[in-house]
Every structure is written in C-alpha cells, then in structure tokens.
mmCIF file of C-alpha atoms in Angstrom:
data_model
loop_
_atom_site.group_PDB
_atom_site.id
_atom_site.type_symbol
_atom_site.label_atom_id
_atom_site.label_comp_id
_atom_site.label_asym_id
_atom_site.label_seq_id
_atom_site.Cartn_x
_atom_site.Cartn_y
_atom_site.Cartn_z
ATOM 1 C CA MET A 1 49.253 -20.342 23.126
ATOM 2 C CA SER A 2 45.703 -19.563 21.735
ATOM 3 C CA ASP A 3 44.950 -18.991 17.663
ATOM 4 C CA ASP A 4 41.738 -17.481 18.787
ATOM 5 C CA ILE A 5 40.944 -13.871 17.296
ATOM 6 C CA ARG A 6 38.021 -12.131 18.928
ATOM 7 C CA PRO A 7 35.814 -9.538 17.688
ATOM 8 C CA PHE A 8 35.790 -6.490 19.696
ATOM 9 C CA ARG A 9 33.853 -3.296 19.759
ATOM 10 C CA ILE A 10 34.648 -0.251 21.858
ATOM 11 C CA GLU A 11 31.926 0.219 24.876
ATOM 12 C CA VAL A 12 33.401 2.550 27.556
ATOM 13 C CA PRO A 13 31.082 2.618 29.921
ATOM 14 C CA GLN A 14 28.557 5.706 30.935
ATOM 15 C CA ASP A 15 29.888 6.079 34.205
ATOM 16 C CA ASP A 16 33.975 6.426 32.815
ATOM 17 C CA VAL A 17 32.162 9.274 30.904
ATOM 18 C CA ASP A 18 30.512 11.006 33.625
ATOM 19 C CA ASP A 19 33.515 10.439 35.519
ATOM 20 C CA LEU A 20 36.069 12.163 33.449
ATOM 21 C CA ARG A 21 33.892 15.130 33.056
ATOM 22 C CA ALA A 22 33.595 15.470 36.421
ATOM 23 C CA ARG A 23 37.128 15.414 37.405
ATOM 24 C CA LEU A 24 37.716 17.899 34.835
ATOM 25 C CA GLY A 25 35.217 19.999 36.564
ATOM 26 C CA ASN A 26 36.769 19.838 39.753
ATOM 27 C CA ALA A 27 39.937 20.192 38.555
ATOM 28 C CA ARG A 28 42.667 21.918 40.762
ATOM 29 C CA TRP A 29 44.496 24.669 38.370
ATOM 30 C CA PRO A 30 47.815 26.123 39.769
ATOM 31 C CA ASP A 31 47.753 29.991 40.614
ATOM 32 C CA ASP A 32 49.588 32.176 37.711
ATOM 33 C CA THR A 33 53.165 31.178 37.131
ATOM 34 C CA PRO A 34 55.823 33.405 35.646
ATOM 35 C CA GLY A 35 57.150 32.360 32.112
ATOM 36 C CA ASP A 36 56.092 33.234 28.558
ATOM 37 C CA GLY A 37 54.191 30.953 26.102
ATOM 38 C CA TRP A 38 55.445 27.251 25.950
ATOM 39 C CA ASN A 39 59.281 27.918 27.165
ATOM 40 C CA ARG A 40 58.235 25.950 31.134
ATOM 41 C CA GLY A 41 55.513 23.640 29.350
ATOM 42 C CA VAL A 42 51.844 23.855 28.422
ATOM 43 C CA PRO A 43 50.604 27.311 28.806
ATOM 44 C CA PRO A 44 47.628 27.587 31.381
ATOM 45 C CA ASP A 45 45.537 29.319 28.793
ATOM 46 C CA TYR A 46 45.688 26.779 26.313
ATOM 47 C CA LEU A 47 45.328 23.793 28.482
ATOM 48 C CA ARG A 48 41.983 25.470 30.093
ATOM 49 C CA ASP A 49 40.471 25.926 26.719
ATOM 50 C CA LEU A 50 41.648 22.282 25.779
ATOM 51 C CA ALA A 51 40.282 20.514 29.033
ATOM 52 C CA HIS A 52 36.997 22.845 28.739
ATOM 53 C CA ARG A 53 36.549 21.156 25.134
ATOM 54 C CA TRP A 54 37.317 17.859 26.357
ATOM 55 C CA GLN A 55 34.768 17.993 29.455
ATOM 56 C CA SER A 56 32.154 20.084 27.288
ATOM 57 C CA THR A 57 31.687 20.140 24.051
ATOM 58 C CA TYR A 58 33.638 17.008 22.539
ATOM 59 C CA ASP A 59 31.340 14.100 21.919
ATOM 60 C CA TRP A 60 33.467 10.896 23.017
ATOM 61 C CA ARG A 61 30.308 8.371 21.530
ATOM 62 C CA ALA A 62 30.547 10.458 18.248
ATOM 63 C CA HIS A 63 34.197 9.214 18.070
ATOM 64 C CA GLU A 64 33.665 6.038 19.574
ATOM 65 C CA ALA A 65 31.004 5.189 16.774
ATOM 66 C CA ARG A 66 33.602 6.261 14.192
ATOM 67 C CA LEU A 67 36.298 3.923 15.582
ATOM 68 C CA ASN A 68 33.993 1.290 15.605
ATOM 69 C CA GLY A 69 33.016 1.689 12.251
ATOM 70 C CA TYR A 70 35.882 -0.210 11.664
ATOM 71 C CA PRO A 71 36.498 -3.872 12.360
ATOM 72 C CA GLN A 72 37.812 -4.360 15.146
ATOM 73 C CA PHE A 73 39.476 -7.656 17.130
ATOM 74 C CA THR A 74 41.370 -8.990 19.903
ATOM 75 C CA THR A 75 43.962 -11.959 20.144
ATOM 76 C CA THR A 76 46.205 -13.019 23.017
ATOM 77 C CA ILE A 77 49.792 -13.718 21.938
ATOM 78 C CA ASP A 78 52.837 -14.442 24.191
ATOM 79 C CA GLY A 79 50.298 -13.808 26.904
ATOM 80 C CA GLN A 80 49.546 -10.467 25.830
ATOM 81 C CA GLN A 81 46.206 -9.147 24.931
ATOM 82 C CA ILE A 82 46.697 -7.118 21.380
ATOM 83 C CA HIS A 83 43.787 -5.037 20.105
ATOM 84 C CA PHE A 84 43.700 -4.407 16.211
ATOM 85 C CA LEU A 85 41.644 -3.016 13.609
ATOM 86 C CA HIS A 86 41.164 -5.199 10.401
ATOM 87 C CA VAL A 87 40.282 -3.392 7.484
ATOM 88 C CA ARG A 88 39.308 -5.334 4.341
ATOM 89 C CA SER A 89 39.302 -3.748 0.730
ATOM 90 C CA PRO A 90 36.755 -5.113 -1.719
ATOM 91 C CA ARG A 91 39.312 -4.366 -4.470
ATOM 92 C CA PRO A 92 40.836 -7.885 -5.763
ATOM 93 C CA ASP A 93 44.233 -6.443 -6.093
ATOM 94 C CA ALA A 94 44.280 -4.896 -2.275
ATOM 95 C CA LYS A 95 47.615 -5.949 -0.627
ATOM 96 C CA PRO A 96 47.728 -6.598 3.150
ATOM 97 C CA LEU A 97 49.592 -3.366 5.073
ATOM 98 C CA LEU A 98 50.692 -3.837 8.558
ATOM 99 C CA ILE A 99 50.842 -0.087 10.264
ATOM 100 C CA THR A 100 51.800 0.971 13.533
ATOM 101 C CA HIS A 101 51.470 3.465 15.335
ATOM 102 C CA GLY A 102 54.278 5.557 18.121
ATOM 103 C CA TYR A 103 54.093 7.386 21.186
ATOM 104 C CA PRO A 104 51.978 9.396 22.272
ATOM 105 C CA SER A 105 49.425 7.685 19.881
ATOM 106 C CA SER A 106 47.008 4.994 19.414
ATOM 107 C CA VAL A 107 45.432 3.562 16.352
ATOM 108 C CA ALA A 108 42.983 7.053 16.542
ATOM 109 C CA GLU A 109 46.043 8.664 14.456
ATOM 110 C CA PHE A 110 44.862 6.449 11.285
ATOM 111 C CA LEU A 111 41.328 7.702 10.802
ATOM 112 C CA ASP A 112 41.929 9.628 8.230
ATOM 113 C CA LEU A 113 44.455 7.669 6.675
ATOM 114 C CA ILE A 114 42.233 4.247 6.616
ATOM 115 C CA ASP A 115 39.506 5.341 4.101
ATOM 116 C CA PRO A 116 42.418 6.273 1.279
ATOM 117 C CA LEU A 117 44.197 2.989 1.486
ATOM 118 C CA VAL A 118 41.153 0.624 1.783
ATOM 119 C CA GLU A 119 39.105 2.216 -1.091
ATOM 120 C CA PRO A 120 41.600 4.859 -2.830
ATOM 121 C CA ALA A 121 40.244 6.668 -5.940
ATOM 122 C CA ALA A 122 43.129 5.762 -7.651
ATOM 123 C CA GLY A 123 46.447 3.415 -7.300
ATOM 124 C CA GLN A 124 46.939 0.802 -5.105
ATOM 125 C CA ALA A 125 44.693 -0.735 -2.409
ATOM 126 C CA PHE A 126 45.445 -2.012 0.878
ATOM 127 C CA HIS A 127 43.693 -4.608 3.263
ATOM 128 C CA VAL A 128 44.745 -2.415 6.588
ATOM 129 C CA ILE A 129 45.921 -4.103 10.082
ATOM 130 C CA ALA A 130 46.548 -1.235 12.457
ATOM 131 C CA PRO A 131 47.311 -3.063 16.073
ATOM 132 C CA SER A 132 47.473 -1.003 19.247
ATOM 133 C CA LEU A 133 51.038 -1.163 20.600
ATOM 134 C CA PRO A 134 51.402 -3.573 23.870
ATOM 135 C CA GLY A 135 50.377 -1.463 26.525
ATOM 136 C CA TYR A 136 48.374 1.394 25.034
ATOM 137 C CA ALA A 137 44.581 1.420 24.397
ATOM 138 C CA PHE A 138 42.819 -1.865 24.717
ATOM 139 C CA SER A 139 46.255 -3.750 24.190
ATOM 140 C CA THR A 140 46.029 -4.044 28.278
ATOM 141 C CA PRO A 141 46.497 -4.704 30.754
ATOM 142 C CA LEU A 142 50.547 -5.147 30.230
ATOM 143 C CA SER A 143 50.830 -9.074 30.607
ATOM 144 C CA GLY A 144 54.511 -8.295 31.937
ATOM 145 C CA PRO A 145 57.862 -6.562 31.476
ATOM 146 C CA GLY A 146 60.201 -7.144 28.513
ATOM 147 C CA TRP A 147 57.944 -5.408 25.972
ATOM 148 C CA ALA A 148 60.202 -3.500 23.816
ATOM 149 C CA MET A 149 60.230 -3.280 20.207
ATOM 150 C CA GLY A 150 61.868 -6.810 19.719
ATOM 151 C CA ARG A 151 59.233 -8.669 21.698
ATOM 152 C CA THR A 152 56.578 -6.497 19.829
ATOM 153 C CA ALA A 153 57.427 -6.982 16.065
ATOM 154 C CA ALA A 154 57.646 -10.972 17.297
ATOM 155 C CA ALA A 155 54.106 -10.313 18.235
ATOM 156 C CA TRP A 156 53.322 -8.978 14.787
ATOM 157 C CA VAL A 157 54.635 -11.442 12.893
ATOM 158 C CA GLU A 158 52.719 -13.806 14.649
ATOM 159 C CA LEU A 159 49.593 -11.760 14.300
ATOM 160 C CA MET A 160 50.078 -11.734 10.249
ATOM 161 C CA ARG A 161 50.593 -15.876 10.483
ATOM 162 C CA ARG A 162 46.671 -15.922 12.305
ATOM 163 C CA LEU A 163 45.603 -13.665 9.681
ATOM 164 C CA GLY A 164 46.726 -16.045 7.056
ATOM 165 C CA TYR A 165 48.657 -12.894 4.927
ATOM 166 C CA GLN A 166 51.777 -14.557 3.104
ATOM 167 C CA ARG A 167 52.818 -11.499 1.582
ATOM 168 C CA TYR A 168 52.216 -8.143 3.300
ATOM 169 C CA GLY A 169 53.898 -4.734 3.734
ATOM 170 C CA VAL A 170 54.897 -2.900 7.033
ATOM 171 C CA HIS A 171 54.776 0.673 7.694
ATOM 172 C CA GLY A 172 55.275 2.655 10.772
ATOM 173 C CA GLY A 173 56.328 6.253 12.618
ATOM 174 C CA ASP A 174 58.433 6.826 15.973
ATOM 175 C CA VAL A 175 58.240 3.681 17.817
ATOM 176 C CA GLY A 176 56.178 2.025 14.997
ATOM 177 C CA ALA A 177 58.934 2.988 12.558
ATOM 178 C CA GLY A 178 61.604 0.981 14.516
ATOM 179 C CA VAL A 179 59.109 -2.334 15.286
ATOM 180 C CA SER A 180 57.964 -2.450 11.467
ATOM 181 C CA GLY A 181 61.729 -2.333 10.664
ATOM 182 C CA LEU A 182 62.250 -5.145 13.027
ATOM 183 C CA VAL A 183 59.580 -6.935 11.596
ATOM 184 C CA GLY A 184 61.204 -6.825 8.086
ATOM 185 C CA GLY A 185 64.226 -8.395 9.591
ATOM 186 C CA LEU A 186 62.072 -11.347 11.301
ATOM 187 C CA ASP A 187 59.759 -12.098 8.654
ATOM 188 C CA GLY A 188 61.776 -11.580 5.519
ATOM 189 C CA GLU A 189 60.015 -14.413 3.814
ATOM 190 C CA HIS A 190 57.008 -12.873 4.157
ATOM 191 C CA VAL A 191 56.970 -8.882 4.215
ATOM 192 C CA ILE A 192 57.116 -7.803 0.716
ATOM 193 C CA GLY A 193 58.854 -4.292 1.841
ATOM 194 C CA VAL A 194 59.291 -1.624 4.618
ATOM 195 C CA HIS A 195 57.757 1.990 4.594
ATOM 196 C CA VAL A 196 58.391 4.128 7.681
ATOM 197 C CA VAL A 197 58.210 8.243 8.330
ATOM 198 C CA THR A 198 60.390 10.168 10.421
ATOM 199 C CA ASP A 199 61.355 14.205 10.398
ATOM 200 C CA PRO A 200 64.554 15.918 10.635
ATOM 201 C CA TYR A 201 63.837 17.223 14.393
ATOM 202 C CA THR A 202 63.063 13.552 15.460
ATOM 203 C CA ALA A 203 66.364 12.183 13.575
ATOM 204 C CA ALA A 204 68.205 14.744 15.405
ATOM 205 C CA TYR A 205 66.891 13.800 18.828
ATOM 206 C CA VAL A 206 67.610 10.102 18.206
ATOM 207 C CA ALA A 207 70.901 11.206 17.240
ATOM 208 C CA THR A 208 71.895 12.262 20.498
ATOM 209 C CA PHE A 209 71.478 8.554 21.530
ATOM 210 C CA MET A 210 74.008 7.253 18.868
ATOM 211 C CA PRO A 211 77.361 7.043 20.531
ATOM 212 C CA GLY A 212 79.906 9.130 19.325
ATOM 213 C CA MET A 213 77.140 11.137 17.022
ATOM 214 C CA ALA A 214 78.215 14.773 17.688
ATOM 215 C CA ASP A 215 82.433 13.809 17.452
ATOM 216 C CA ARG A 216 81.449 12.576 13.831
ATOM 217 C CA LEU A 217 79.706 16.251 12.802
ATOM 218 C CA ASP A 218 81.851 19.746 12.197
ATOM 219 C CA ALA A 219 80.591 22.723 13.861
ATOM 220 C CA ASN A 220 82.055 24.488 11.290
ATOM 221 C CA ASP A 221 80.007 23.244 8.604
ATOM 222 C CA PRO A 222 76.462 24.850 8.422
ATOM 223 C CA VAL A 223 73.964 21.905 8.382
ATOM 224 C CA ASP A 224 76.360 19.903 10.954
ATOM 225 C CA LYS A 225 75.988 23.449 13.086
ATOM 226 C CA LEU A 226 72.102 22.948 12.624
ATOM 227 C CA ILE A 227 72.579 19.327 13.623
ATOM 228 C CA LEU A 228 73.920 19.885 16.874
ATOM 229 C CA ALA A 229 72.299 22.923 17.576
ATOM 230 C CA ARG A 230 68.919 20.309 17.518
ATOM 231 C CA MET A 231 70.754 17.943 19.490
ATOM 232 C CA ASP A 232 71.620 20.220 22.208
ATOM 233 C CA ALA A 233 67.822 21.974 22.221
ATOM 234 C CA PHE A 234 66.582 17.982 22.670
ATOM 235 C CA ARG A 235 69.174 17.688 25.514
ATOM 236 C CA ARG A 236 68.055 20.993 27.340
ATOM 237 C CA GLU A 237 64.662 21.411 26.779
ATOM 238 C CA GLY A 238 62.808 18.288 24.979
ATOM 239 C CA SER A 239 64.051 15.186 26.601
ATOM 240 C CA GLY A 240 62.703 15.668 29.980
ATOM 241 C CA TYR A 241 59.323 13.287 29.393
ATOM 242 C CA LEU A 242 61.309 10.777 27.541
ATOM 243 C CA ALA A 243 63.993 10.855 30.775
ATOM 244 C CA ILE A 244 60.864 10.532 33.088
ATOM 245 C CA GLN A 245 59.254 7.644 31.326
ATOM 246 C CA SER A 246 62.754 5.909 30.651
ATOM 247 C CA SER A 247 63.567 5.524 34.411
ATOM 248 C CA ARG A 248 60.199 6.075 37.047
ATOM 249 C CA PRO A 249 57.672 5.100 34.643
ATOM 250 C CA GLN A 250 55.551 3.827 37.538
ATOM 251 C CA THR A 251 56.095 7.148 39.627
ATOM 252 C CA ILE A 252 55.109 9.342 36.912
ATOM 253 C CA GLY A 253 52.193 6.895 35.885
ATOM 254 C CA TYR A 254 50.005 7.128 38.831
ATOM 255 C CA GLY A 255 49.535 10.659 37.652
ATOM 256 C CA LEU A 256 49.009 10.137 33.786
ATOM 257 C CA VAL A 257 46.253 7.609 35.190
ATOM 258 C CA ASP A 258 44.691 9.498 37.946
ATOM 259 C CA SER A 259 44.660 12.705 36.470
ATOM 260 C CA PRO A 260 43.083 13.814 33.306
ATOM 261 C CA LEU A 261 44.943 17.001 33.432
ATOM 262 C CA LEU A 262 48.610 15.728 33.601
ATOM 263 C CA LEU A 263 47.440 13.351 31.007
ATOM 264 C CA LEU A 264 46.003 15.872 28.627
ATOM 265 C CA ALA A 265 48.852 18.573 28.847
ATOM 266 C CA TRP A 266 51.563 15.566 28.920
ATOM 267 C CA ILE A 267 50.343 14.547 25.260
ATOM 268 C CA ALA A 268 49.318 17.796 23.901
ATOM 269 C CA GLU A 269 52.244 19.220 24.536
ATOM 270 C CA LYS A 270 54.195 16.689 22.002
ATOM 271 C CA VAL A 271 51.461 17.392 19.525
ATOM 272 C CA ARG A 272 52.080 20.614 19.348
ATOM 273 C CA GLU A 273 55.886 20.438 19.686
ATOM 274 C CA TRP A 274 55.923 18.041 17.080
ATOM 275 C CA THR A 275 53.817 19.169 14.616
ATOM 276 C CA ASP A 276 53.835 21.824 11.652
ATOM 277 C CA LEU A 277 50.555 21.818 9.868
ATOM 278 C CA PRO A 278 46.944 22.161 11.865
ATOM 279 C CA VAL A 279 45.402 18.729 13.291
ATOM 280 C CA ASP A 280 42.038 17.956 14.266
ATOM 281 C CA GLU A 281 41.782 18.786 18.186
ATOM 282 C CA ASP A 282 39.160 16.260 18.690
ATOM 283 C CA GLN A 283 41.495 14.054 16.616
ATOM 284 C CA VAL A 284 43.653 14.705 19.833
ATOM 285 C CA LEU A 285 41.166 14.498 22.045
ATOM 286 C CA THR A 286 40.562 10.955 21.056
ATOM 287 C CA ASN A 287 43.785 9.552 21.443
ATOM 288 C CA VAL A 288 44.043 11.237 24.951
ATOM 289 C CA SER A 289 40.547 9.554 25.623
ATOM 290 C CA LEU A 290 41.610 6.001 24.713
ATOM 291 C CA TYR A 291 44.454 6.553 27.077
ATOM 292 C CA TRP A 292 42.571 7.981 29.550
ATOM 293 C CA PHE A 293 39.494 5.344 29.319
ATOM 294 C CA THR A 294 42.283 2.086 29.049
ATOM 295 C CA ARG A 295 44.484 3.654 31.937
ATOM 296 C CA SER A 296 47.347 2.854 29.443
ATOM 297 C CA GLY A 297 49.404 6.037 30.346
ATOM 298 C CA MET A 298 51.327 4.430 32.914
ATOM 299 C CA THR A 299 51.698 0.989 30.756
ATOM 300 C CA ALA A 300 52.711 3.313 27.685
ATOM 301 C CA ALA A 301 55.277 4.496 29.790
ATOM 302 C CA HIS A 302 56.759 1.151 31.084
ATOM 303 C CA THR A 303 57.215 -0.044 27.287
ATOM 304 C CA LEU A 304 59.471 3.039 27.162
ATOM 305 C CA TYR A 305 61.534 2.122 29.788
ATOM 306 C CA GLU A 306 61.543 -1.123 28.950
ATOM 307 C CA GLN A 307 62.822 -0.078 25.110
ATOM 308 C CA ALA A 308 65.162 2.161 26.912
ATOM 309 C CA HIS A 309 66.734 -0.684 28.830
ATOM 310 C CA SER A 310 66.672 -3.266 25.837
ATOM 311 C CA SER A 311 69.578 -4.067 23.719
ATOM 312 C CA ASP A 312 67.563 -6.422 21.387
ATOM 313 C CA TRP A 313 67.745 -4.298 18.038
ATOM 314 C CA GLY A 314 67.228 -7.359 15.398
ATOM 315 C CA ALA A 315 68.492 -7.978 12.252
ATOM 316 C CA PRO A 316 67.980 -4.902 9.349
ATOM 317 C CA PRO A 317 65.333 -5.705 7.316
ATOM 318 C CA SER A 318 67.022 -7.094 3.755
ATOM 319 C CA VAL A 319 63.367 -6.398 1.841
ATOM 320 C CA PRO A 320 62.843 -3.354 0.186
ATOM 321 C CA GLN A 321 62.790 -0.416 2.139
ATOM 322 C CA ALA A 322 61.192 3.434 1.762
ATOM 323 C CA PHE A 323 61.544 6.407 3.665
ATOM 324 C CA ALA A 324 58.871 9.335 3.703
ATOM 325 C CA VAL A 325 60.406 12.949 5.417
ATOM 326 C CA PHE A 326 58.249 15.193 6.594
ATOM 327 C CA GLY A 327 59.506 18.816 7.103
ATOM 328 C CA ALA A 328 62.585 17.959 5.303
ATOM 329 C CA ASP A 329 65.256 20.078 4.954
ATOM 330 C CA GLU A 330 69.247 20.214 4.373
ATOM 331 C CA THR A 331 69.628 17.609 7.512
ATOM 332 C CA THR A 332 67.697 14.745 6.496
ATOM 333 C CA ARG A 333 69.840 12.598 4.247
ATOM 334 C CA LYS A 334 72.657 13.099 7.003
ATOM 335 C CA LEU A 335 70.575 12.046 9.728
ATOM 336 C CA VAL A 336 67.850 9.293 8.605
ATOM 337 C CA PRO A 337 69.774 6.396 7.910
ATOM 338 C CA ALA A 338 68.663 4.990 4.535
ATOM 339 C CA PRO A 339 70.824 2.255 3.089
ATOM 340 C CA PRO A 340 71.779 2.647 -0.790
ATOM 341 C CA GLY A 341 68.804 1.671 -3.202
ATOM 342 C CA ALA A 342 65.878 2.472 -0.476
ATOM 343 C CA ARG A 343 62.965 5.100 -2.159
ATOM 344 C CA TRP A 344 63.303 8.225 -0.342
ATOM 345 C CA SER A 345 60.613 11.164 -0.451
ATOM 346 C CA GLU A 346 60.535 14.934 0.806
ATOM 347 C CA PHE A 347 57.443 16.491 1.569
ATOM 348 C CA PRO A 348 58.302 20.141 2.784
ATOM 349 C CA ARG A 349 55.199 20.611 5.467
ATOM 350 C CA GLY A 350 54.083 17.674 8.464
ATOM 351 C CA ARG A 351 56.457 16.628 10.895
ATOM 352 C CA HIS A 352 55.669 13.615 13.312
ATOM 353 C CA PHE A 353 52.380 12.944 13.315
ATOM 354 C CA PRO A 354 51.906 12.534 9.164
ATOM 355 C CA ALA A 355 48.633 10.661 9.263
ATOM 356 C CA LEU A 356 47.356 13.211 11.435
ATOM 357 C CA GLU A 357 48.753 16.281 9.498
ATOM 358 C CA ALA A 358 49.039 15.293 6.174
ATOM 359 C CA PRO A 359 47.022 11.558 5.260
ATOM 360 C CA ALA A 360 47.171 12.208 1.427
ATOM 361 C CA ASP A 361 50.514 12.799 1.011
ATOM 362 C CA LEU A 362 51.242 9.774 3.116
ATOM 363 C CA ALA A 363 48.542 7.644 1.205
ATOM 364 C CA THR A 364 50.072 8.576 -1.949
ATOM 365 C CA ASP A 365 53.421 7.242 -0.991
ATOM 366 C CA LEU A 366 52.563 4.208 0.531
ATOM 367 C CA LYS A 367 50.639 3.596 -2.969
ATOM 368 C CA GLU A 368 53.380 4.230 -4.784
ATOM 369 C CA PHE A 369 56.210 2.495 -2.678
ATOM 370 C CA PHE A 370 54.222 -0.616 -2.222
ATOM 371 C CA GLY A 371 52.391 -0.839 -5.604
ATOM 372 C CA PRO A 372 55.007 -2.602 -7.587
ATOM 373 C CA LEU A 373 55.855 -4.716 -4.670
ATOM 374 C CA THR A 374 54.572 -8.568 -4.504
#
C-alpha cells in the first residue's frame, strides 16, 4: 500500500461536456402519460425544464472552477482510489473535521458549508477533510466488491493517519452517518466526537429495515401511528430506487451511465422528495454532473448493493456523540437511537440534505458540539 497523496484538479474534457449537451438535445422523450403531479415519479414538465437548464444555461466550467477553488487530492487505500477535499483553516485553534456525504450526493453538497467551517465569523474553526465515497465521483473506478460502510470507515481511518491528524472529529448524513459512526468505533483513540444528521422521515425509512420494529409500535398511540404510516408509505411508494440498486445495480447502472435523462430524474426525484427548504438548482446539477462525468451512477449503486448484503456494522462509538435532527417532530426521539448523554439538537426546517438546505444551522451545530472537545 502506498502512502502517496497526489494533488488533484477536476478537468473534464470539453468533448465530454459537448457530448452531454448533445445527448440532452437529442433525448427521446416519452409520450404524455397518465398521472397527477409526482405520484408516479418525476413529472415530464419538471424534468424538461431541468434538463433544458442543464443543457443550455448551466455553466459546468464555472462550477468546476468553484470546486477547484478548494485543494483536492487523491490517494490509494486498500486498492481503491480515494478523492478528497482538504481545506485547511488559517486559525491556530482549528480542529480537523472529516465530513462524509451520502446517497445520492457528493462533495458538492458541502460547497456552502466549507467556508463557514474553515473561516467562521465566530466560534470553532476546522480543517475540513471531505472524501468522495468509494464508487462516487472521482473515487472511481470501483476497485472491486466489498465496499460497504465498514470497509469505507477503515479507509477513512487510514486517510486521517496519512494526513497526520492525531485528534479529529467526524460528521456525516445518510450513508455518511453510518460511516462516521463506524469511524468512531474503529478509531476511538483519535476521534474526539461523532456528529450525525438525520430527519424523522429518513429515520422512519430506516425503521422499516429493523426487525420487529412494527411489532413494538402501538397503532392506537398517535405518535406510533404516524411512524407506522410513514413506514408503510416508504414500503409501498418510496423504496423502489433502493430495492433496485440493492438487488440489480448492474442492470440499472447501464441506464445511469448512458442516459443523462435517467440519471437526472433518478437524483432530482430524491432531492425533491427529501427536502422541504429551497435548494440551489445549479448545485443540484453540479452534483448530477459529477455522477455523469465520472460514470459513477453504476458504481454508487453497487456500493448500495454491498451495504444491503453486508453484516459488518462494527462497534458503536465510545466517544461523545451528537444528533442534529432537521424537520424534527414528535416522532424524532422514538426513532433516532441517541445513547444517553448524547448531544441532541432539533431544527424545525430542513430534511435529508441540511448542508444544502440549512448550511448555517448545520455549521453552528458543528461548532457548538466540537468546540469544547479535545
């Protein structure tokens, strides 16, 4: 294994940019279909508008330059290329913070979060390390099977060792929350704390996979009744994307790599369903573009397959923990497994992508949690 860390810049060939625009311009659109709004998936009018923006007015080069405004690197760990942003703060009291995105996301999710962490107007400052998950964006090609959260967490521990950080915090949401918790369990000697974000809808979805959860809930209790309704809605109407990628990632992957319309619809649907605050459409398109230019729609799906077939959940972290719940409601404390003594924060708005929806709130919570930790 090489400890070599290599500087990296995003430089998408112009031929790839032109090819994307041509494919969008020559897209085969379906005939009008039955349905009302989002009940059967992404409405044609919505996708036409977003695809037109991606083809004609969205400026990839401007967003590529914004990403390249942050120092980026690659290294090889356990046979896998790992891409990461490493943005150091000028503040002498800055603490290293490893932040991990989830699905269907990328490091582009953190573009409005990094600066308030690196050079905050007040409060704790951080050196931010933001890797691309294996199989996502420039952490490709995927080296082989087995890249579930446990193996990723071990790679993150090695990454922080290579960077020379003896004490560091970890943060994540979605898949990144799982990885962050596993890092805390693997490397408690060096991790000062684990901070994760979630929302009650995501928590209800996770609950559908917990054996016996439905049996432990009382259908006559108003809060339990709401949880059961959300679990049922996820099983009936919201789990299709996960079922496909957890069972047939190769098959859906051909379309995600070859069709920009499918990739755009696949990701935009989740952003729309899993947010309740406005998000910048160009930032969404930057995220989709990273999947497109790196052909990582298929490889990201393969990692979801790996996790669905993995039994490696590691040891729970023994370090301080914090839970930030966005869109918190009466179901939150029953669904989110916060251990005794963990920091608990509730935010009334925002949901699955708080770094996109409410970066200021998230930055404040991170500063308040990690500030006293050493």
